[in-house]
Amino acid sequence: MNSVRLAPGVALVTVPGRGLAVRTPGGEFLKVATGEVRETDLRRRLHAPDGAPDGPAAASADGDGPSGGTDPALDALVAAFEGAGYATREPLGTGMLTGCQVLLLGDPVLVDPLMRCARDEGAEVGTITPDRLPRTARRSGGSGRTVVVWCLDGPVPPGLWDEADRLPGHSVAWLRCHREGDTAWLEPLAATTDDVTSAHVRLRRLAATAAHHELGAYWASLSAEGPGSGHSTASAALTAGLLMEDLVAWASGDRSARRRLRRVRVRGLTVSRHPVLPVPEVAPYPASAPASALPVPTDPASAEPPRDASAPAMPTAPESGTPGSVPPESGAIAPESGTPRSVPPESGTAVLPAREAGTPAPASAASESDRPAPASIAPESDKPVPAVPAHAPASTTRAPESTVTGPPRSRAAVPAPRTADRAPR
């Protein structure tokens, strides 16, 4: 069984006149209520030397340890340190990536420093080639302890990362970085299908810039850059350190690094962070359908209601050449328009609508210039309608009923005269 020791970054501090305090890894100081436990005994148990003799010999001399028995109060205090995370039983040399497999590929200027850092943290480090990615996904077995890291010292060729974007679906984590000019892009780690992939980052970047046409052309063409545009030793070390931060967060179960896009200035060595979210899936466009199958949008207000086949048809204008039709040059209109046309001025006559039997004449009538003349009337029979006598002078009074003679007209075939310009009865 491993002995208890202080956790990495924790220190015990003796404050003169105030007793013992513990300094946390974050720099916070906490007072330790030792009670009846001596400070030297606590230090000896936690292997925290303060210049005094330490080790089994000192413990035996003080009556504590294998030859001196145990102290229940000291055991309870040490257990409190373990419960708070300030003491651990893990052996020395255990790193944050112990038990994890890190597979690297890409440019050596970035892969080499990252490989050294991952090994120092206890990871099982190896290299891989792009063609072995599908085999790695199948052999992972869904353990969730394998991560692929792809580092490029330049832009990403079109379609290079498409296969790697599918790794999270096989429980293989996926981390990547690339450089565009003076900016290195560190994309978020993707461990599940709900995380951000490289395709999502590209879509978000295109949506966030007004020069999306130019950016897409730059990705597609991979234009040549000037000399000296690559990573320096310092920028490569900074990039490797930031990638290690994401790997440690992934190994510890911290998901905060999976929604973070970082930019590193290669020359200025500055880092900026930007939140990024995955792009939701959308329904694909349907296959091309014949024109008859495509829906035709209509205005609900102007759409006609369905017509009953048993209902009688609506009256329409008579065709040319049928009995009772009026030639176009006569000025007649179709009954459905309802707009009367005026009589040409050269005729010199007024055609007034006939009143039905028993309808009293109006008290006064508007002038002929203010009242539009109704359309010509097509008789129901084949007999021609007698013309108005030529000697009848224009008059403002209503013509007698005998002015227009002929067979009786159907009320349904005669358009109703306009009354907007007529005087009230």
CSV table of C-alpha atoms in Angstrom, one decimal:
chain,number,residue,atom,x,y,z
A,1,MET,CA,0.0,0.0,0.0
A,2,ASN,CA,1.4,3.4,-1.0
A,3,SER,CA,2.1,5.9,1.8
A,4,VAL,CA,0.3,9.2,2.0
A,5,ARG,CA,2.0,12.4,0.7
A,6,LEU,CA,1.1,15.9,-0.1
A,7,ALA,CA,-0.6,16.4,-3.4
A,8,PRO,CA,1.4,18.2,-6.2
A,9,GLY,CA,1.5,22.0,-5.6
A,10,VAL,CA,0.4,21.8,-1.9
A,11,ALA,CA,2.7,23.0,0.9
A,12,LEU,CA,2.6,23.2,4.7
A,13,VAL,CA,3.6,26.6,6.2
A,14,THR,CA,4.4,27.3,9.8
A,15,VAL,CA,3.2,30.8,10.7
A,16,PRO,CA,5.0,32.3,13.8
A,17,GLY,CA,2.5,32.7,16.6
A,18,ARG,CA,-0.4,31.4,14.5
A,19,GLY,CA,0.2,27.7,14.0
A,20,LEU,CA,0.2,25.6,10.9
A,21,ALA,CA,-1.4,26.6,7.5
A,22,VAL,CA,-1.7,24.9,4.2
A,23,ARG,CA,-1.1,26.6,0.8
A,24,THR,CA,-3.3,25.2,-2.0
A,25,PRO,CA,-2.1,24.8,-5.6
A,26,GLY,CA,-4.1,27.9,-6.4
A,27,GLY,CA,-2.3,30.1,-3.9
A,28,GLU,CA,-4.9,30.1,-1.2
A,29,PHE,CA,-3.8,29.8,2.5
A,30,LEU,CA,-5.9,27.7,4.9
A,31,LYS,CA,-5.4,27.5,8.7
A,32,VAL,CA,-5.0,23.9,10.0
A,33,ALA,CA,-6.5,23.1,13.4
A,34,THR,CA,-4.2,20.3,14.5
A,35,GLY,CA,-5.7,19.9,18.0
A,36,GLU,CA,-3.6,17.6,20.0
A,37,VAL,CA,-1.5,16.4,17.0
A,38,ARG,CA,2.0,17.8,16.9
A,39,GLU,CA,3.1,19.7,13.8
A,40,THR,CA,6.2,17.6,13.4
A,41,ASP,CA,4.1,14.4,13.5
A,42,LEU,CA,1.8,15.7,10.7
A,43,ARG,CA,4.8,16.7,8.6
A,44,ARG,CA,6.4,13.3,9.1
A,45,ARG,CA,3.3,11.5,8.1
A,46,LEU,CA,2.8,13.6,5.0
A,47,HIS,CA,6.5,13.5,4.0
A,48,ALA,CA,6.7,17.3,4.2
A,49,PRO,CA,10.3,18.0,5.4
A,50,ASP,CA,10.9,21.3,7.3
A,51,GLY,CA,14.7,20.8,8.0
A,52,ALA,CA,14.0,18.2,10.8
A,53,PRO,CA,14.9,14.6,10.6
A,54,ASP,CA,12.4,12.7,8.4
A,55,GLY,CA,11.8,9.1,7.5
A,56,PRO,CA,11.0,5.8,9.4
A,57,ALA,CA,13.9,6.4,11.9
A,58,ALA,CA,12.6,9.7,13.0
A,59,ALA,CA,9.1,8.3,13.3
A,60,SER,CA,10.2,5.4,15.4
A,61,ALA,CA,12.1,7.7,17.7
A,62,ASP,CA,9.1,9.9,18.3
A,63,GLY,CA,6.9,6.9,19.2
A,64,ASP,CA,4.9,7.1,15.9
A,65,GLY,CA,5.2,4.7,13.0
A,66,PRO,CA,5.7,1.0,12.8
A,67,SER,CA,7.5,0.6,16.1
A,68,GLY,CA,5.6,3.3,18.1
A,69,GLY,CA,2.0,2.4,17.3
A,70,THR,CA,-0.6,4.7,15.7
A,71,ASP,CA,-2.3,7.9,16.7
A,72,PRO,CA,-6.1,8.0,16.0
A,73,ALA,CA,-6.1,11.9,16.0
A,74,LEU,CA,-3.2,11.9,13.5
A,75,ASP,CA,-5.0,9.4,11.3
A,76,ALA,CA,-8.1,11.5,11.3
A,77,LEU,CA,-6.2,14.6,10.4
A,78,VAL,CA,-4.4,12.9,7.5
A,79,ALA,CA,-7.7,11.5,6.3
A,80,ALA,CA,-9.1,15.0,6.2
A,81,PHE,CA,-6.2,16.1,4.0
A,82,GLU,CA,-7.0,13.3,1.6
A,83,GLY,CA,-10.7,14.1,1.5
A,84,ALA,CA,-9.9,17.7,0.6
A,85,GLY,CA,-7.6,16.7,-2.1
A,86,TYR,CA,-4.4,18.1,-0.4
A,87,ALA,CA,-2.9,14.6,0.1
A,88,THR,CA,-2.7,11.6,-2.2
A,89,ARG,CA,-1.5,8.0,-2.2
A,90,GLU,CA,-0.5,7.9,-5.9
A,91,PRO,CA,3.1,7.0,-6.5
A,92,LEU,CA,5.6,9.6,-7.6
A,93,GLY,CA,5.9,10.2,-11.3
A,94,THR,CA,2.2,9.7,-12.1
A,95,GLY,CA,1.2,12.2,-14.8
A,96,MET,CA,-2.2,13.6,-15.8
A,97,LEU,CA,-2.2,11.5,-19.0
A,98,THR,CA,-1.4,8.2,-17.4
A,99,GLY,CA,-3.5,5.4,-19.0
A,100,CYS,CA,-4.2,7.5,-22.1
A,101,GLN,CA,-3.0,6.8,-25.7
A,102,VAL,CA,-2.0,9.8,-27.7
A,103,LEU,CA,-1.5,9.3,-31.5
A,104,LEU,CA,0.3,12.1,-33.3
A,105,LEU,CA,0.6,13.0,-37.0
A,106,GLY,CA,1.5,16.1,-38.9
A,107,ASP,CA,4.5,18.4,-39.2
A,108,PRO,CA,7.6,17.7,-37.0
A,109,VAL,CA,8.0,21.3,-35.9
A,110,LEU,CA,4.8,20.8,-33.8
A,111,VAL,CA,4.7,17.1,-33.3
A,112,ASP,CA,8.1,16.7,-31.7
A,113,PRO,CA,7.6,19.2,-28.7
A,114,LEU,CA,4.1,17.8,-28.2
A,115,MET,CA,5.4,14.2,-28.1
A,116,ARG,CA,7.8,15.1,-25.3
A,117,CYS,CA,5.2,16.9,-23.3
A,118,ALA,CA,2.7,14.0,-23.5
A,119,ARG,CA,5.3,11.5,-22.5
A,120,ASP,CA,6.2,13.5,-19.4
A,121,GLU,CA,2.6,13.4,-18.3
A,122,GLY,CA,2.6,9.6,-18.5
A,123,ALA,CA,0.8,9.1,-21.8
A,124,GLU,CA,1.4,6.2,-24.2
A,125,VAL,CA,2.6,8.2,-27.2
A,126,GLY,CA,2.7,6.9,-30.8
A,127,THR,CA,2.5,8.1,-34.4
A,128,ILE,CA,0.0,7.4,-37.1
A,129,THR,CA,-0.6,8.1,-40.8
A,130,PRO,CA,-3.9,9.3,-42.3
A,131,ASP,CA,-4.6,6.0,-44.1
A,132,ARG,CA,-4.6,4.2,-40.7
A,133,LEU,CA,-7.3,6.4,-39.2
A,134,PRO,CA,-10.2,4.0,-40.0
A,135,ARG,CA,-8.3,1.1,-38.5
A,136,THR,CA,-7.6,3.0,-35.4
A,137,ALA,CA,-11.3,3.8,-35.0
A,138,ARG,CA,-12.2,0.1,-35.2
A,139,ARG,CA,-9.4,-1.0,-32.8
A,140,SER,CA,-10.2,1.5,-30.1
A,141,GLY,CA,-13.0,-0.7,-28.8
A,142,GLY,CA,-14.9,2.3,-27.4
A,143,SER,CA,-12.6,2.7,-24.4
A,144,GLY,CA,-12.6,6.5,-24.7
A,145,ARG,CA,-8.9,6.7,-23.7
A,146,THR,CA,-7.5,7.3,-27.2
A,147,VAL,CA,-6.9,10.7,-28.8
A,148,VAL,CA,-5.6,11.6,-32.2
A,149,VAL,CA,-3.8,14.9,-32.5
A,150,TRP,CA,-3.1,16.3,-36.0
A,151,CYS,CA,-0.8,19.4,-36.3
A,152,LEU,CA,-0.2,21.3,-39.5
A,153,ASP,CA,2.2,24.1,-40.1
A,154,GLY,CA,0.0,25.5,-42.9
A,155,PRO,CA,-3.5,25.6,-44.2
A,156,VAL,CA,-5.7,22.4,-44.3
A,157,PRO,CA,-6.0,20.9,-47.8
A,158,PRO,CA,-9.6,20.4,-48.9
A,159,GLY,CA,-11.1,17.2,-47.5
A,160,LEU,CA,-8.0,16.2,-45.5
A,161,TRP,CA,-9.8,16.2,-42.2
A,162,ASP,CA,-13.1,14.7,-43.3
A,163,GLU,CA,-12.2,11.2,-42.2
A,164,ALA,CA,-10.9,12.4,-38.9
A,165,ASP,CA,-14.1,14.2,-38.2
A,166,ARG,CA,-15.8,10.8,-37.9
A,167,LEU,CA,-13.5,9.6,-35.1
A,168,PRO,CA,-15.7,10.9,-32.2
A,169,GLY,CA,-18.4,8.5,-33.4
A,170,HIS,CA,-16.1,5.6,-32.5
A,171,SER,CA,-15.2,7.0,-29.0
A,172,VAL,CA,-11.8,8.3,-30.3
A,173,ALA,CA,-11.1,11.9,-29.3
A,174,TRP,CA,-9.9,14.3,-32.1
A,175,LEU,CA,-7.7,17.4,-31.6
A,176,ARG,CA,-6.1,19.5,-34.4
A,177,CYS,CA,-4.3,22.7,-35.2
A,178,HIS,CA,-3.2,24.5,-38.4
A,179,ARG,CA,-1.6,27.8,-39.4
A,180,GLU,CA,-2.9,30.4,-41.9
A,181,GLY,CA,-0.3,33.1,-42.4
A,182,ASP,CA,0.7,34.6,-39.1
A,183,THR,CA,-2.2,33.0,-37.2
A,184,ALA,CA,-2.2,29.5,-35.8
A,185,TRP,CA,-5.7,28.1,-35.2
A,186,LEU,CA,-6.2,25.6,-32.3
A,187,GLU,CA,-9.6,24.1,-32.7
A,188,PRO,CA,-11.5,22.5,-29.8
A,189,LEU,CA,-11.2,18.9,-28.9
A,190,ALA,CA,-14.0,16.7,-30.1
A,191,ALA,CA,-14.7,13.5,-28.0
A,192,THR,CA,-18.4,12.8,-28.8
A,193,THR,CA,-20.7,13.3,-31.8
A,194,ASP,CA,-22.1,16.4,-30.0
A,195,ASP,CA,-18.7,18.3,-30.1
A,196,VAL,CA,-17.3,20.7,-32.6
A,197,THR,CA,-15.6,19.2,-35.7
A,198,SER,CA,-13.3,20.9,-38.2
A,199,ALA,CA,-16.2,21.2,-40.7
A,200,HIS,CA,-18.2,23.1,-38.0
A,201,VAL,CA,-15.3,25.5,-37.5
A,202,ARG,CA,-15.1,26.2,-41.2
A,203,LEU,CA,-18.8,26.9,-41.4
A,204,ARG,CA,-18.7,29.2,-38.4
A,205,ARG,CA,-15.7,31.1,-39.8
A,206,LEU,CA,-17.4,31.6,-43.1
A,207,ALA,CA,-20.6,32.9,-41.5
A,208,ALA,CA,-18.6,35.4,-39.3
A,209,THR,CA,-16.7,37.2,-42.1
A,210,ALA,CA,-17.9,39.4,-44.9
A,211,ALA,CA,-15.1,38.0,-47.1
A,212,HIS,CA,-16.5,34.5,-47.2
A,213,HIS,CA,-16.0,34.2,-50.9
A,214,GLU,CA,-12.3,35.1,-50.6
A,215,LEU,CA,-11.8,32.9,-47.6
A,216,GLY,CA,-13.4,29.9,-49.3
A,217,ALA,CA,-11.2,30.5,-52.4
A,218,TYR,CA,-8.1,30.7,-50.1
A,219,TRP,CA,-8.9,27.3,-48.6
A,220,ALA,CA,-9.6,25.7,-52.0
A,221,SER,CA,-6.5,27.0,-53.8
A,222,LEU,CA,-3.9,26.9,-50.9
A,223,SER,CA,-2.1,29.9,-52.3
A,224,ALA,CA,1.7,30.0,-51.8
A,225,GLU,CA,3.0,32.0,-48.9
A,226,GLY,CA,6.1,34.1,-48.6
A,227,PRO,CA,9.3,32.6,-47.1
A,228,GLY,CA,9.6,32.5,-43.3
A,229,SER,CA,5.9,32.2,-42.6
A,230,GLY,CA,6.1,29.0,-40.6
A,231,HIS,CA,6.2,28.4,-36.8
A,232,SER,CA,9.2,29.5,-34.8
A,233,THR,CA,10.6,27.5,-31.9
A,234,ALA,CA,8.9,29.7,-29.5
A,235,SER,CA,5.5,29.7,-31.2
A,236,ALA,CA,5.7,25.9,-31.6
A,237,ALA,CA,6.4,25.5,-27.9
A,238,LEU,CA,3.5,27.8,-27.1
A,239,THR,CA,1.2,25.8,-29.4
A,240,ALA,CA,2.3,22.5,-27.9
A,241,GLY,CA,1.6,23.8,-24.4
A,242,LEU,CA,-1.9,24.9,-25.3
A,243,LEU,CA,-2.6,21.6,-26.9
A,244,MET,CA,-1.4,19.9,-23.7
A,245,GLU,CA,-3.9,22.0,-21.8
A,246,ASP,CA,-6.7,20.5,-23.9
A,247,LEU,CA,-5.4,17.0,-23.5
A,248,VAL,CA,-5.2,17.3,-19.7
A,249,ALA,CA,-8.8,18.7,-19.6
A,250,TRP,CA,-10.0,15.8,-21.7
A,251,ALA,CA,-8.3,13.2,-19.5
A,252,SER,CA,-9.8,14.7,-16.4
A,253,GLY,CA,-13.3,14.9,-17.8
A,254,ASP,CA,-13.4,18.7,-18.1
A,255,ARG,CA,-15.7,19.7,-21.0
A,256,SER,CA,-15.0,23.4,-20.9
A,257,ALA,CA,-12.3,23.1,-23.6
A,258,ARG,CA,-14.7,21.6,-26.1
A,259,ARG,CA,-16.4,24.9,-27.0
A,260,ARG,CA,-13.2,27.1,-27.3
A,261,LEU,CA,-11.4,28.2,-30.5
A,262,ARG,CA,-8.0,29.8,-29.9
A,263,ARG,CA,-5.8,31.9,-32.2
A,264,VAL,CA,-2.1,32.2,-31.7
A,265,ARG,CA,-0.1,35.0,-33.3
A,266,VAL,CA,3.1,33.3,-34.5
A,267,ARG,CA,5.2,36.4,-34.4
A,268,GLY,CA,3.7,38.2,-31.4
A,269,LEU,CA,3.1,35.1,-29.3
A,270,THR,CA,-0.4,36.4,-28.2
A,271,VAL,CA,-3.4,34.1,-27.6
A,272,SER,CA,-7.1,35.0,-28.1
A,273,ARG,CA,-10.0,32.8,-27.2
A,274,HIS,CA,-13.4,32.6,-29.0
A,275,PRO,CA,-16.5,30.5,-28.1
A,276,VAL,CA,-17.7,28.2,-30.9
A,277,LEU,CA,-20.7,25.9,-31.1
A,278,PRO,CA,-21.4,22.9,-33.3
A,279,VAL,CA,-23.6,23.4,-36.4
A,280,PRO,CA,-26.8,21.5,-36.2
A,281,GLU,CA,-27.7,19.0,-38.9
A,282,VAL,CA,-30.2,20.2,-41.6
A,283,ALA,CA,-32.5,18.1,-43.8
A,284,PRO,CA,-31.0,17.4,-47.3
A,285,TYR,CA,-32.6,18.9,-50.4
A,286,PRO,CA,-35.1,16.5,-52.0
A,287,ALA,CA,-34.3,14.8,-55.3
A,288,SER,CA,-35.4,16.6,-58.4
A,289,ALA,CA,-39.1,16.1,-59.0
A,290,PRO,CA,-41.2,16.7,-62.2
A,291,ALA,CA,-42.8,20.1,-62.5
A,292,SER,CA,-46.3,18.6,-62.1
A,293,ALA,CA,-45.4,17.3,-58.6
A,294,LEU,CA,-44.0,20.5,-57.3
A,295,PRO,CA,-46.5,22.5,-55.2
A,296,VAL,CA,-47.5,25.9,-56.6
A,297,PRO,CA,-47.8,28.6,-54.0
A,298,THR,CA,-51.0,30.5,-54.0
A,299,ASP,CA,-52.4,33.5,-52.2
A,300,PRO,CA,-55.0,32.3,-49.7
A,301,ALA,CA,-57.0,35.5,-50.1
A,302,SER,CA,-57.2,35.1,-53.9
A,303,ALA,CA,-57.6,31.4,-54.1
A,304,GLU,CA,-60.9,30.2,-55.6
A,305,PRO,CA,-63.0,27.8,-53.6
A,306,PRO,CA,-63.5,24.3,-55.1
A,307,ARG,CA,-66.4,24.4,-57.6
A,308,ASP,CA,-69.1,21.8,-57.4
A,309,ALA,CA,-69.3,19.9,-60.7
A,310,SER,CA,-73.2,19.7,-60.4
A,311,ALA,CA,-73.5,23.5,-60.1
A,312,PRO,CA,-74.6,25.4,-63.3
A,313,ALA,CA,-71.9,27.1,-65.2
A,314,MET,CA,-71.5,30.9,-64.9
A,315,PRO,CA,-72.7,32.9,-67.9
A,316,THR,CA,-69.9,34.0,-70.2
A,317,ALA,CA,-69.7,36.5,-73.1
A,318,PRO,CA,-71.0,35.2,-76.4
A,319,GLU,CA,-68.5,34.3,-79.0
A,320,SER,CA,-67.9,36.2,-82.2
A,321,GLY,CA,-70.3,35.3,-84.9
A,322,THR,CA,-73.1,33.9,-82.7
A,323,PRO,CA,-76.6,35.4,-82.8
A,324,GLY,CA,-77.0,38.5,-80.6
A,325,SER,CA,-73.3,39.2,-80.4
A,326,VAL,CA,-71.9,42.7,-80.9
A,327,PRO,CA,-68.9,43.4,-83.2
A,328,PRO,CA,-65.9,44.8,-81.4
A,329,GLU,CA,-66.1,48.1,-83.3
A,330,SER,CA,-69.6,48.9,-82.0
A,331,GLY,CA,-68.2,49.7,-78.5
A,332,ALA,CA,-70.1,46.8,-76.7
A,333,ILE,CA,-68.5,45.2,-73.7
A,334,ALA,CA,-68.7,41.7,-72.2
A,335,PRO,CA,-71.4,41.5,-69.6
A,336,GLU,CA,-68.9,40.3,-66.9
A,337,SER,CA,-66.8,43.5,-67.0
A,338,GLY,CA,-69.7,45.7,-65.8
A,339,THR,CA,-68.1,48.9,-67.1
A,340,PRO,CA,-70.2,50.8,-69.7
A,341,ARG,CA,-68.6,52.6,-72.6
A,342,SER,CA,-69.6,56.0,-73.7
A,343,VAL,CA,-71.3,56.7,-77.1
A,344,PRO,CA,-69.0,58.2,-79.7
A,345,PRO,CA,-69.7,62.0,-80.0
A,346,GLU,CA,-70.4,61.9,-83.7
A,347,SER,CA,-73.6,59.9,-83.3
A,348,GLY,CA,-75.4,62.9,-81.7
A,349,THR,CA,-77.9,60.6,-80.1
A,350,ALA,CA,-78.4,59.4,-76.6
A,351,VAL,CA,-79.3,55.8,-75.8
A,352,LEU,CA,-81.1,55.7,-72.5
A,353,PRO,CA,-81.8,52.5,-70.5
A,354,ALA,CA,-85.4,51.4,-70.6
A,355,ARG,CA,-87.4,51.2,-67.4
A,356,GLU,CA,-89.4,48.2,-66.3
A,357,ALA,CA,-93.1,48.4,-66.4
A,358,GLY,CA,-94.5,50.1,-63.4
A,359,THR,CA,-91.3,51.9,-62.4
A,360,PRO,CA,-91.8,55.6,-61.9
A,361,ALA,CA,-89.6,58.0,-63.7
A,362,PRO,CA,-87.1,60.0,-61.5
A,363,ALA,CA,-88.0,63.6,-60.6
A,364,SER,CA,-84.9,64.9,-62.2
A,365,ALA,CA,-82.1,63.4,-64.2
A,366,ALA,CA,-78.5,64.3,-64.5
A,367,SER,CA,-77.1,65.8,-67.7
A,368,GLU,CA,-76.0,63.5,-70.5
A,369,SER,CA,-72.4,64.5,-70.0
A,370,ASP,CA,-72.4,63.4,-66.3
A,371,ARG,CA,-74.2,60.1,-66.8
A,372,PRO,CA,-72.3,57.3,-68.7
A,373,ALA,CA,-74.3,55.5,-71.3
A,374,PRO,CA,-75.0,51.8,-70.7
A,375,ALA,CA,-73.6,49.1,-73.0
A,376,SER,CA,-75.5,47.9,-76.0
A,377,ILE,CA,-78.0,45.2,-75.2
A,378,ALA,CA,-77.9,41.9,-77.0
A,379,PRO,CA,-81.6,40.7,-77.6
A,380,GLU,CA,-82.6,37.2,-76.8
A,381,SER,CA,-84.2,36.6,-80.2
A,382,ASP,CA,-82.6,36.9,-83.6
A,383,LYS,CA,-84.6,40.0,-84.6
A,384,PRO,CA,-82.6,43.1,-84.9
A,385,VAL,CA,-83.2,46.0,-82.6
A,386,PRO,CA,-84.7,49.1,-84.3
A,387,ALA,CA,-82.3,52.0,-84.2
A,388,VAL,CA,-83.1,55.3,-82.5
A,389,PRO,CA,-84.8,57.8,-84.8
A,390,ALA,CA,-82.2,60.1,-86.3
A,391,HIS,CA,-84.4,63.2,-85.9
A,392,ALA,CA,-84.5,62.8,-82.1
A,393,PRO,CA,-82.5,65.7,-80.6
A,394,ALA,CA,-80.2,65.4,-77.6
A,395,SER,CA,-82.2,66.1,-74.5
A,396,THR,CA,-81.5,66.1,-70.8
A,397,THR,CA,-84.9,64.6,-70.1
A,398,ARG,CA,-85.5,60.9,-70.0
A,399,ALA,CA,-86.6,59.4,-73.3
A,400,PRO,CA,-90.1,57.7,-73.4
A,401,GLU,CA,-90.3,54.0,-73.2
A,402,SER,CA,-91.3,53.8,-76.8
A,403,THR,CA,-88.0,55.2,-78.0
A,404,VAL,CA,-86.4,51.7,-78.0
A,405,THR,CA,-88.6,49.0,-79.2
A,406,GLY,CA,-88.1,45.3,-79.7
A,407,PRO,CA,-88.8,42.1,-78.0
A,408,PRO,CA,-88.8,42.0,-74.2
A,409,ARG,CA,-85.5,41.7,-72.7
A,410,SER,CA,-84.5,39.3,-69.9
A,411,ARG,CA,-83.5,41.0,-66.7
A,412,ALA,CA,-80.6,38.7,-66.3
A,413,ALA,CA,-79.1,39.6,-69.6
A,414,VAL,CA,-79.3,43.4,-69.0
A,415,PRO,CA,-76.5,44.9,-66.8
A,416,ALA,CA,-77.8,47.1,-64.0
A,417,PRO,CA,-77.4,50.8,-64.8
A,418,ARG,CA,-75.0,52.8,-62.7
A,419,THR,CA,-76.7,55.0,-60.1
A,420,ALA,CA,-73.6,56.7,-58.6
A,421,ASP,CA,-74.0,59.7,-61.0
A,422,ARG,CA,-77.8,59.9,-61.0
A,423,ALA,CA,-79.9,62.2,-58.9
A,424,PRO,CA,-81.8,60.6,-56.0
A,425,ARG,CA,-85.4,59.7,-56.6
